[in-house]
PDB file of C-alpha atoms and ligand atoms in Angstrom:
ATOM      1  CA  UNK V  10      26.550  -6.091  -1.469  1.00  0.00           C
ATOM      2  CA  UNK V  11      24.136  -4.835  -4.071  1.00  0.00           C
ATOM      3  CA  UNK V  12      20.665  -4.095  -2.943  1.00  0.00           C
ATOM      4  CA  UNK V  13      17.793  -5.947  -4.516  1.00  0.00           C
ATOM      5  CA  UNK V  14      15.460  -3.387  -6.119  1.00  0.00           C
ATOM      6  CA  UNK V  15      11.443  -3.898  -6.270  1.00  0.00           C
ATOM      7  CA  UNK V  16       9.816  -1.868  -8.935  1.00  0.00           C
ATOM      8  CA  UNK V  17       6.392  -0.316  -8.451  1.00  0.00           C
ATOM      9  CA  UNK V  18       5.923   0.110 -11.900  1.00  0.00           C
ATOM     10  CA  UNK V  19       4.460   3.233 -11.263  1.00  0.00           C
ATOM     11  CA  UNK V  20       5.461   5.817 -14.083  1.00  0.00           C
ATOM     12  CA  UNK V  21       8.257   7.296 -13.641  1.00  0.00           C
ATOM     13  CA  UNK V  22       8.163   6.716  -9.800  1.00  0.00           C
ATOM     14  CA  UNK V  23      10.931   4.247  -9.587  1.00  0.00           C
ATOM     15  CA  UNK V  24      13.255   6.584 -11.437  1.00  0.00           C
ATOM     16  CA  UNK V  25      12.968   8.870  -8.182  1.00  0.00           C
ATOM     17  CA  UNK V  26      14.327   5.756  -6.157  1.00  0.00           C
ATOM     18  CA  UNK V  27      17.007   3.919  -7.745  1.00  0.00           C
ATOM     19  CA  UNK V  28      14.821   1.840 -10.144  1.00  0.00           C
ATOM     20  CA  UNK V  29      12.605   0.307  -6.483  1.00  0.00           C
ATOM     21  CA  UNK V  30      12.579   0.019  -3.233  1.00  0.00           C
ATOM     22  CA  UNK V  31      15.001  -1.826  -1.154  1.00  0.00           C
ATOM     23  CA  UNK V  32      14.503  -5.687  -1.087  1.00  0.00           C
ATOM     24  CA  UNK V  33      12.545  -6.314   2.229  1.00  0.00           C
ATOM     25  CA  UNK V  34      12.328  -3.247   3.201  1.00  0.00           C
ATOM     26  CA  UNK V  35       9.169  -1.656   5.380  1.00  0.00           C
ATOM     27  CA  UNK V  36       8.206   1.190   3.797  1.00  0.00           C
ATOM     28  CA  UNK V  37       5.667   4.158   5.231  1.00  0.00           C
ATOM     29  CA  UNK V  38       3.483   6.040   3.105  1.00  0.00           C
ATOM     30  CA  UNK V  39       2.070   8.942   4.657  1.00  0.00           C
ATOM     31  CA  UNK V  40      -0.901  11.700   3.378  1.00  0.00           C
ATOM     32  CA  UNK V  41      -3.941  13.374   3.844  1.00  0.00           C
ATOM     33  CA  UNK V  42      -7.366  12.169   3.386  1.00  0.00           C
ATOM     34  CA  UNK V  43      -7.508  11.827  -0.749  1.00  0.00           C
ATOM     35  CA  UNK V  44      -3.710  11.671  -1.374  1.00  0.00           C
ATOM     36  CA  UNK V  45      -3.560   9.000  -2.998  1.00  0.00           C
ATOM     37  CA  UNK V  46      -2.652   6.190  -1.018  1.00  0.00           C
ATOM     38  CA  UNK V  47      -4.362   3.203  -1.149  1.00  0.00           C
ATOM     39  CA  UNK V  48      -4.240   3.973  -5.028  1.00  0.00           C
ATOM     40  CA  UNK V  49      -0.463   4.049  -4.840  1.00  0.00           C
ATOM     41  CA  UNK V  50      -0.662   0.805  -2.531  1.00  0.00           C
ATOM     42  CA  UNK V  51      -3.003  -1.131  -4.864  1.00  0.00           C
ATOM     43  CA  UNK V  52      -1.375  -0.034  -7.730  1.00  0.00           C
ATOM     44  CA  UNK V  53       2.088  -1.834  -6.645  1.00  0.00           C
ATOM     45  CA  UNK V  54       0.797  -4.782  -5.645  1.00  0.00           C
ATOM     46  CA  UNK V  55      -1.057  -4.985  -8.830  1.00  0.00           C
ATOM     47  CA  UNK V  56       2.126  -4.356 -10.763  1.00  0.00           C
ATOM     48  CA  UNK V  57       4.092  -6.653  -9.024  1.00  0.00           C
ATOM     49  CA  UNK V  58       1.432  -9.809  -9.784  1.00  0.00           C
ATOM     50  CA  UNK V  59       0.783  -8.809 -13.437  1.00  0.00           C
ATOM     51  CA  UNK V  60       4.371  -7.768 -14.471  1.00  0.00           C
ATOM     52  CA  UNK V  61       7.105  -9.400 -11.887  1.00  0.00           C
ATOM     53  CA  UNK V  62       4.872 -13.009 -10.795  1.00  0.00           C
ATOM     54  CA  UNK V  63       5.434 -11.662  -7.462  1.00  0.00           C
ATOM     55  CA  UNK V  64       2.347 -12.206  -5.258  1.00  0.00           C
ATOM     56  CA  UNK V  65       1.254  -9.577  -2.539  1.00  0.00           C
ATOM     57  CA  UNK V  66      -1.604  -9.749   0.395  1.00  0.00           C
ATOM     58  CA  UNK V  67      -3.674  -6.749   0.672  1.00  0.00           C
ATOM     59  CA  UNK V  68      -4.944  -5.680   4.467  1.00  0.00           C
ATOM     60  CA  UNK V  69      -8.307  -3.556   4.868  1.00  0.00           C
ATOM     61  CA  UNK V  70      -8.349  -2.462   8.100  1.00  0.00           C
ATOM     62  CA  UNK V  71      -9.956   0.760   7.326  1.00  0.00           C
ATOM     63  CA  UNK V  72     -12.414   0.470   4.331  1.00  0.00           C
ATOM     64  CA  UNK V  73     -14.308  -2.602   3.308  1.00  0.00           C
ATOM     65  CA  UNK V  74     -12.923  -5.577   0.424  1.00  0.00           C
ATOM     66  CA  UNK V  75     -16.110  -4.947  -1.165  1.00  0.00           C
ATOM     67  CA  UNK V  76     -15.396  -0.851  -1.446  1.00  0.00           C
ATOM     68  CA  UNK V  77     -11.660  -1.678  -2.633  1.00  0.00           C
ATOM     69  CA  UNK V  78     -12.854  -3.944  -5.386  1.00  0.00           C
ATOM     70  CA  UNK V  79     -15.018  -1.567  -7.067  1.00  0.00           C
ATOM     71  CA  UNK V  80     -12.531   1.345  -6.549  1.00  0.00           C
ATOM     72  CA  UNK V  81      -9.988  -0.052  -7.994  1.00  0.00           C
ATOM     73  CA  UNK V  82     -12.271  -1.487 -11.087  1.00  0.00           C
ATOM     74  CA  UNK V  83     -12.315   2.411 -12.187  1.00  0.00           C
ATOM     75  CA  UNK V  84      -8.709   1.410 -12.478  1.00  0.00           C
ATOM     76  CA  UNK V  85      -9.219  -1.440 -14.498  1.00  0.00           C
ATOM     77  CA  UNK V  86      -7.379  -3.033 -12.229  1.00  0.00           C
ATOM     78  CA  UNK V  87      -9.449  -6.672 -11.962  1.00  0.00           C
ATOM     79  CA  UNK V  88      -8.080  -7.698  -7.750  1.00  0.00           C
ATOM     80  CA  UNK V  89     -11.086 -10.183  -8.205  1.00  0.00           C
ATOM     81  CA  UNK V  90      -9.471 -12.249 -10.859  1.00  0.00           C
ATOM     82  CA  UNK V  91      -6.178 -12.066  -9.643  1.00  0.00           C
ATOM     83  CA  UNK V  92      -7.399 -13.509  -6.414  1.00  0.00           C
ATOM     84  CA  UNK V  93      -9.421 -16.417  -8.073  1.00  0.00           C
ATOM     85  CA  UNK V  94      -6.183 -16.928 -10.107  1.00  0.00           C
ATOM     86  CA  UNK V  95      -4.021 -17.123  -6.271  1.00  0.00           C
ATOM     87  CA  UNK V  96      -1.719 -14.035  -6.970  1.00  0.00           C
ATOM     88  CA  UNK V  97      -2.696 -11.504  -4.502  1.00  0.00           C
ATOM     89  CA  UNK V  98      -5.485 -11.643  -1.628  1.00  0.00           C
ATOM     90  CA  UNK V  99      -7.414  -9.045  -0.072  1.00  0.00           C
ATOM     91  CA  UNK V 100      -7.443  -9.563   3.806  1.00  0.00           C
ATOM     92  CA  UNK V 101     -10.886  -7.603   4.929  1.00  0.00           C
ATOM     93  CA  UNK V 102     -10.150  -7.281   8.999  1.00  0.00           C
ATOM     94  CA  UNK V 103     -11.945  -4.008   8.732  1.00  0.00           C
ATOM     95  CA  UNK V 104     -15.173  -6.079  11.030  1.00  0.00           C
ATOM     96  CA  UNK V 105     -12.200  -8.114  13.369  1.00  0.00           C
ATOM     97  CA  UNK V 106     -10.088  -5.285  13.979  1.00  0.00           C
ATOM     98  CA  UNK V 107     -11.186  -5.646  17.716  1.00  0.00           C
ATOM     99  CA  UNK V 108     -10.016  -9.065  17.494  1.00  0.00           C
ATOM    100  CA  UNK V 109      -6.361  -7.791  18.909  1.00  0.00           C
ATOM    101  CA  UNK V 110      -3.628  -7.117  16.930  1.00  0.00           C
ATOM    102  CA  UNK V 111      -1.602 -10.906  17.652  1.00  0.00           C
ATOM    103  CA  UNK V 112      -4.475 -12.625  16.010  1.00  0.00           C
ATOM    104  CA  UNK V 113      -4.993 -10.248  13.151  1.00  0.00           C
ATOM    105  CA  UNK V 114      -1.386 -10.731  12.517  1.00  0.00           C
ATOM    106  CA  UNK V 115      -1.402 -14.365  12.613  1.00  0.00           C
ATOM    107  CA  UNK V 116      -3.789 -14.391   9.851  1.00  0.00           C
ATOM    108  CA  UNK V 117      -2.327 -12.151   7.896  1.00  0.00           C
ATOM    109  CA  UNK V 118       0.786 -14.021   8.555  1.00  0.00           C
ATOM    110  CA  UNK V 119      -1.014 -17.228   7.026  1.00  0.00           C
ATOM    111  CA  UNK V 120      -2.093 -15.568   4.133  1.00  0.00           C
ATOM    112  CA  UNK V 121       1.026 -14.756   3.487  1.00  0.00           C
ATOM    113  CA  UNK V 122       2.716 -18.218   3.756  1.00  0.00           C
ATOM    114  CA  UNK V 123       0.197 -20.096   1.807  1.00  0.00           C
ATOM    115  CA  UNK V 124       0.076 -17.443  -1.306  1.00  0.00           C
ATOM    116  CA  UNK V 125       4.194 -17.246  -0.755  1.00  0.00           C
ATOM    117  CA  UNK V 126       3.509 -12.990  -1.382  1.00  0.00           C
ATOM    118  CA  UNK V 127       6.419 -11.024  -1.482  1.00  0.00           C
ATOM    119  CA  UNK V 128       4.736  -7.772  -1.327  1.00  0.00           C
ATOM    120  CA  UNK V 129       2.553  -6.811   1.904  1.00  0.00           C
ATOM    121  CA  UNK V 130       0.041  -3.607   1.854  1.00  0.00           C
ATOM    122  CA  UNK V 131      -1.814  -2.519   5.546  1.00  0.00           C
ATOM    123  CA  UNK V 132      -4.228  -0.244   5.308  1.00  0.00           C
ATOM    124  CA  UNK V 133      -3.906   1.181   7.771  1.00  0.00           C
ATOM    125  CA  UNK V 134      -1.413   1.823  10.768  1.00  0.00           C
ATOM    126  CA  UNK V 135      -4.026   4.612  11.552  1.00  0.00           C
ATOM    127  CA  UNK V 136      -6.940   2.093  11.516  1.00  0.00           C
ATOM    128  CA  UNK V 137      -5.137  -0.938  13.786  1.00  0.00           C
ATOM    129  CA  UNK V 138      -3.752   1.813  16.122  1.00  0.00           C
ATOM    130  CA  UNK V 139      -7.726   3.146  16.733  1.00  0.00           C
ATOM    131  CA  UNK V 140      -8.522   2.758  20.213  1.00  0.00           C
ATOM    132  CA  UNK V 141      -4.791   2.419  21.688  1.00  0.00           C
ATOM    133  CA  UNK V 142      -4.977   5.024  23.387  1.00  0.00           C
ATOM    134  CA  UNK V 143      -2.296   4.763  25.486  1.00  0.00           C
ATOM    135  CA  UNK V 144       2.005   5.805  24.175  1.00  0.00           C
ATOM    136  CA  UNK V 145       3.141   2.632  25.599  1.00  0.00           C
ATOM    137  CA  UNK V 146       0.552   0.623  23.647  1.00  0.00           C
ATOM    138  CA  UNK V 147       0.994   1.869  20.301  1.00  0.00           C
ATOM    139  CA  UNK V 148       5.122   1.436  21.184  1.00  0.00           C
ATOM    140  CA  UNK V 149       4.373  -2.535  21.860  1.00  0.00           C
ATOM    141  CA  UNK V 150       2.345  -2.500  18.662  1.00  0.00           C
ATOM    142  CA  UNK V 151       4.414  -0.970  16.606  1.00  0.00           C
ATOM    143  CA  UNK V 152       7.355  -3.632  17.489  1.00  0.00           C
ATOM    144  CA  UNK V 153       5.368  -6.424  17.531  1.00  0.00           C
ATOM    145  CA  UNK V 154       4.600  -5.295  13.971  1.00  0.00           C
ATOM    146  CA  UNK V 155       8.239  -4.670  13.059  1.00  0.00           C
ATOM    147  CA  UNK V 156       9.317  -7.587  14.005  1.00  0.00           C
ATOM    148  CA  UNK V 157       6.728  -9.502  11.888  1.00  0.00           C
ATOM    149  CA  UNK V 158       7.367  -7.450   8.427  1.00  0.00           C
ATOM    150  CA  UNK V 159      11.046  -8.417   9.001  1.00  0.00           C
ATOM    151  CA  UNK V 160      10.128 -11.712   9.697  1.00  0.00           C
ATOM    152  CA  UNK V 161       7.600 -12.196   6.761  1.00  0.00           C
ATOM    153  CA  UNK V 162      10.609 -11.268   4.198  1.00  0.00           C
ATOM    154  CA  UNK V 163       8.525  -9.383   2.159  1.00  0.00           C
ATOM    155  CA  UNK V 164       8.386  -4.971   0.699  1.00  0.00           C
ATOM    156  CA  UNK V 165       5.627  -4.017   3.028  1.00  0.00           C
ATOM    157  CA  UNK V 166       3.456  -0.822   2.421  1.00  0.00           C
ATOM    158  CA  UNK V 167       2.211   0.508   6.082  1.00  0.00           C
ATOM    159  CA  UNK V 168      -0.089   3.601   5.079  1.00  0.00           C
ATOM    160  CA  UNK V 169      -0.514   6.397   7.586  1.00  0.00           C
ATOM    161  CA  UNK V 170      -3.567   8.317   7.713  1.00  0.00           C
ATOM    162  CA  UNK V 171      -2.083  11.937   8.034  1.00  0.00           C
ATOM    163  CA  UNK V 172      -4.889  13.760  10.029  1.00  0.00           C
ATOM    164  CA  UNK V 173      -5.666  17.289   7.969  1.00  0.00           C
ATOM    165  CA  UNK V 174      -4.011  20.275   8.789  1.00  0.00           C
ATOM    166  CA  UNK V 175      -1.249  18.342  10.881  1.00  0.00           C
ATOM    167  CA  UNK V 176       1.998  18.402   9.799  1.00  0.00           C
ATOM    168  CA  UNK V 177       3.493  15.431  11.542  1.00  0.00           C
ATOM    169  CA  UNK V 178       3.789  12.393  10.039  1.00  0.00           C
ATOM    170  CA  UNK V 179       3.742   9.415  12.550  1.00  0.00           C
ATOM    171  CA  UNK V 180       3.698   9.000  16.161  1.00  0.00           C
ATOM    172  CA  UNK V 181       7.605   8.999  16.373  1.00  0.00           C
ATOM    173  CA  UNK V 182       8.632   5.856  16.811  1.00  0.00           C
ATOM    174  CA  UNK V 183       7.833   4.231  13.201  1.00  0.00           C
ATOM    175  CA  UNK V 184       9.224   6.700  11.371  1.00  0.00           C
ATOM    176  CA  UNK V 185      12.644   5.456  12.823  1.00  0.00           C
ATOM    177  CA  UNK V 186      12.127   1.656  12.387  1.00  0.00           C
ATOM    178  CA  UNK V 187      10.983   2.472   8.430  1.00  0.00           C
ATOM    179  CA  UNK V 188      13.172   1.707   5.591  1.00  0.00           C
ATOM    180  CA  UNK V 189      11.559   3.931   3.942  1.00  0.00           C
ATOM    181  CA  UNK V 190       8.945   7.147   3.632  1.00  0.00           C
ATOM    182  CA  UNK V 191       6.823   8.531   1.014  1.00  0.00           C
ATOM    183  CA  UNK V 192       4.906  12.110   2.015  1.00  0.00           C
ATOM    184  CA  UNK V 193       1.666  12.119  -0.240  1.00  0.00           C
ATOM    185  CA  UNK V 194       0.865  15.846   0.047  1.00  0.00           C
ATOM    186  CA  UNK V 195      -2.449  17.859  -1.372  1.00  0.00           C
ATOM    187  CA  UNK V 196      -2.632  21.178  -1.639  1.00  0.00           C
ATOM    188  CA  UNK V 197      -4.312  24.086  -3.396  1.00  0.00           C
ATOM    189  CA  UNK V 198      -2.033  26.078  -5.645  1.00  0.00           C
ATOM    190  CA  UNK V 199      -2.020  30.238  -5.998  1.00  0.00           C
ATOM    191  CA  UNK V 200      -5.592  29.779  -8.360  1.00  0.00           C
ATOM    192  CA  UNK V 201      -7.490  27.565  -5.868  1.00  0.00           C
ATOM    193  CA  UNK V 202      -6.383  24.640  -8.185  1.00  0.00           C
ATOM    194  CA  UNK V 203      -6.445  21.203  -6.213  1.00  0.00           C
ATOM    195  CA  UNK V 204      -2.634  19.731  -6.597  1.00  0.00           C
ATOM    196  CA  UNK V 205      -0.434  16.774  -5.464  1.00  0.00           C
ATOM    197  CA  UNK V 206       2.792  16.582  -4.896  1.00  0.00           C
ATOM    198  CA  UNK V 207       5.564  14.073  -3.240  1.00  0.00           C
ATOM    199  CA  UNK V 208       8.779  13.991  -1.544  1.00  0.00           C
ATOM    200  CA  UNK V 209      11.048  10.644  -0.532  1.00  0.00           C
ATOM    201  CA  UNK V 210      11.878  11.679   3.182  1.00  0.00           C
ATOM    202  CA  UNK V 211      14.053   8.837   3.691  1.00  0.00           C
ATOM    203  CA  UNK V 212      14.889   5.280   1.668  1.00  0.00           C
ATOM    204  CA  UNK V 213      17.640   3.266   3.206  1.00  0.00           C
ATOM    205  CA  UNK V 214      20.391   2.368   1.254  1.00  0.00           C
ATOM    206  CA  UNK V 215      18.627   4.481  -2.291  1.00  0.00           C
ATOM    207  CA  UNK V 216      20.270   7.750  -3.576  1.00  0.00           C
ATOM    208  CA  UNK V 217      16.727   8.908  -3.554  1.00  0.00           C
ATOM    209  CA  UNK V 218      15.601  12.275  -5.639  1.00  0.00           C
ATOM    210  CA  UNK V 219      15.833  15.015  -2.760  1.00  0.00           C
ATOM    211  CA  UNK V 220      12.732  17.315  -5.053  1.00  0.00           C
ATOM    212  CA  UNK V 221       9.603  17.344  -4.578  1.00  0.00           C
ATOM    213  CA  UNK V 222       7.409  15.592  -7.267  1.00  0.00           C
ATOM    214  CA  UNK V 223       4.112  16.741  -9.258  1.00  0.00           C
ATOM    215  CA  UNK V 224       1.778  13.855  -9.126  1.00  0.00           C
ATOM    216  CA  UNK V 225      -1.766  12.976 -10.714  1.00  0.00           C
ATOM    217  CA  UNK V 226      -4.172  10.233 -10.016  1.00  0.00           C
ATOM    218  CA  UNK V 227      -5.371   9.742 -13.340  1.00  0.00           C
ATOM    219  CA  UNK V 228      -8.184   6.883 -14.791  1.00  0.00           C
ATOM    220  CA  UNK V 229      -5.207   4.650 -15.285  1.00  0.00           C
ATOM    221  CA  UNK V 230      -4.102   5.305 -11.028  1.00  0.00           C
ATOM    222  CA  UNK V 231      -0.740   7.481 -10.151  1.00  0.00           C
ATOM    223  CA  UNK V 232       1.923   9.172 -12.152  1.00  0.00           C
ATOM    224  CA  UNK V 233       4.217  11.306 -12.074  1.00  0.00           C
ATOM    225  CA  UNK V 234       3.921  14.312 -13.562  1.00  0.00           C
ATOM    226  CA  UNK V 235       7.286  15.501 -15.299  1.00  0.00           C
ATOM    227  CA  UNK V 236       7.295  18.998 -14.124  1.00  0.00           C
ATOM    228  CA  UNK V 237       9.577  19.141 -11.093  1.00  0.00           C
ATOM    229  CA  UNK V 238       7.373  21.824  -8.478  1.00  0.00           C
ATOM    230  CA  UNK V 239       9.351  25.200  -8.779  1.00  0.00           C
ATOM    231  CA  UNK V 240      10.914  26.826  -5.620  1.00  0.00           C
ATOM    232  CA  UNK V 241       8.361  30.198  -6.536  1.00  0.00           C
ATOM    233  CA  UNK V 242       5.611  28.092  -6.585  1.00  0.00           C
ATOM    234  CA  UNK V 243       6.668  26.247  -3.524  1.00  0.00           C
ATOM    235  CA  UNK V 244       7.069  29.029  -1.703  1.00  0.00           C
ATOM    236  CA  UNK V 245       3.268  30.144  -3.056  1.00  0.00           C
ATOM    237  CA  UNK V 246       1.749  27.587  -1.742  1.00  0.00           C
ATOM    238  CA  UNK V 247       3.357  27.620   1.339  1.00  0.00           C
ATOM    239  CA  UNK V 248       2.014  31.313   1.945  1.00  0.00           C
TER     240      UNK V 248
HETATM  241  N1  LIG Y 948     -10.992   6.698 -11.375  1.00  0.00           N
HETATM  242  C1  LIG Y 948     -10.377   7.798 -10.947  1.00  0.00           C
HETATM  243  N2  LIG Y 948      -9.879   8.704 -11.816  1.00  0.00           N
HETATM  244  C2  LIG Y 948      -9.245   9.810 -11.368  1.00  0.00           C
HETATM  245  N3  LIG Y 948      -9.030  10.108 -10.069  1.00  0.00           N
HETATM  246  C3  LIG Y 948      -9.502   9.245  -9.180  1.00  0.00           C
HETATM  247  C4  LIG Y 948     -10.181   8.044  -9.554  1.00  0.00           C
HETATM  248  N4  LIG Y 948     -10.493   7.378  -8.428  1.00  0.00           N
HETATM  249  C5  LIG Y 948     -10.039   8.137  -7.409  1.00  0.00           C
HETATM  250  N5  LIG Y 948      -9.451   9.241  -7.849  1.00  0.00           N
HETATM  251  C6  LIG Y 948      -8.833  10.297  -7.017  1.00  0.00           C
HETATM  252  O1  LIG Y 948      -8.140   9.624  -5.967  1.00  0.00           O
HETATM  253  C7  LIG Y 948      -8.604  10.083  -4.696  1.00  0.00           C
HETATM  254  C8  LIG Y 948      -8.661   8.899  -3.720  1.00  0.00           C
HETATM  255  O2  LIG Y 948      -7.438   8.247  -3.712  1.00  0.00           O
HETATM  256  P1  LIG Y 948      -7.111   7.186  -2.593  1.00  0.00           P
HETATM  257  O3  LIG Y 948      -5.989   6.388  -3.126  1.00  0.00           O
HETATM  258  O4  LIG Y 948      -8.331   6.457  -2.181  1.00  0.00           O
HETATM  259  O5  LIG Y 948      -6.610   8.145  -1.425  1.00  0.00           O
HETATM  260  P2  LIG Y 948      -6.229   7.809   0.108  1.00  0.00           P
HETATM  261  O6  LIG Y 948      -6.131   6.338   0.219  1.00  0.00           O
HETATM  262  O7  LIG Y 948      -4.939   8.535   0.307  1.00  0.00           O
HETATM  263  O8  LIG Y 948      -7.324   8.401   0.934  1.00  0.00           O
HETATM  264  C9  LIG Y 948      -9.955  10.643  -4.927  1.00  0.00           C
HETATM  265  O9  LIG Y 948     -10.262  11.645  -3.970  1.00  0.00           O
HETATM  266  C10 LIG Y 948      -9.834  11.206  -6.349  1.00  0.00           C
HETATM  267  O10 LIG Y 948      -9.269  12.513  -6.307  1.00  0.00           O
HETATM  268 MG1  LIG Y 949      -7.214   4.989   1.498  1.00  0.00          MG
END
């Protein structure tokens, strides 16, 4: 059977993947503070309305619609005509996060239906999972949300805040269940210079690239850089 792809559109990103990620797949994207994330997030579901008339939903959990809208403006990236025009929508449950995680996915699940999206963004894991404090809690969470990506048949984008200085990159239990992960990393090279750089860590079914990748967030949002990060320099800024 030949696996669906769904571009990004991101330059030169879905080159590193096979051309896109996996039809229906649930894909985690992981990184410090300032990676690069919701910029990544926004920028596919963007993409995907503008270029590929596929429509995505796009779930604030952490920072406000209002704060979203204007970010992504320095973009030029217009989310507020594109949601007058019915081809994404910008869930805020940033305020009704305490509402419990059912009913925030119901809505979302509503949204989803009635704008027939194919592309899904939360933002983020980190943000819902606030205040489960409990290991068991976070595992009931975490399948009640599996099972609703699968069932809402769509690419989903579930962002993990990376905490700084930590090196692991979920709570162990998602990272199975994901189609997919994308490490957003930030680091200062051997002249204090602020860098990015990313690795595919997994991508089911996707002769992924197996390097890690120079990226930039740039006044038109992310690309790839071309230069591929050397093992010397790796090993640099690993010192
Ligand atoms: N208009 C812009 N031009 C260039 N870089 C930008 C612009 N807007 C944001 N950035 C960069 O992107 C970073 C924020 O990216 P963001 O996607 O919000 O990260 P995350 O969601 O991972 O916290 C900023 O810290 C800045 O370095
Ligand atoms: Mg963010």
């Amino acid at each position: 059977m030949i696996i669906q792809r769904i571009p990004t559109g991101i330059p030169k990103f879905d080159k590193l993947i096979e051309g896109g990620f996996p039809d229906n797949s649930m894909i985690l994207l992981v990184g410090y503070p300032g990676a690069g994330k919701t910029t990544f997030s926004a920028q596919f579901l963007y993409n995907g309305a503008t270029r590929h008339s596929a429509r995505g939903v796009y779930v604030c959990f952490a920072e406000t619609k209002e704060t979203f809208l204007r970010n992504m403006m320095r973009f030029g990236w217009d989310f507020e005509r594109l949601e007058k025009e019915g081809r994404v929508a910008i869930l805020d449950l940033s305020v009704t996060r305490e509402a419990g995680l059912q009913k925030n996915l119901d809505t979302i699940m509503e949204t989803m239906t009635s704008l027939n999206a194919s592309r899904l963004v939360i933002d983020s894991f980190s943000a819902i999972s606030m205040g489960l404090k409990e290991l068991i809690d976070i595992r009931v969470m975490i399948h009640l949300l599996y099972r609703f990506l699968k069932k809402a048949n769509c690419v989903s984008i579930l962002i993990l805040d990376q905490p700084w200085g930590t090196s692991a990159l979920g709570e162990g239990i998602s990272e199975f269940l994901a189609d997919g992960i994308i490490h957003l990393e930030t680091y200062f090279d051997e002249n204090e210079v602020f860098r990015r750089r990313l690795r595919i860590l997994k991508m089911r079914g996707t002769n992924h690239t197996k390097s890690p990748h120079e990226y930039d967030i740039t006044s038109e949002g992310f690309v790839i850089l071309n230069k591929k990060v050397s093992r010397s320099e790796r090993r640099r800024a690993e010192r």
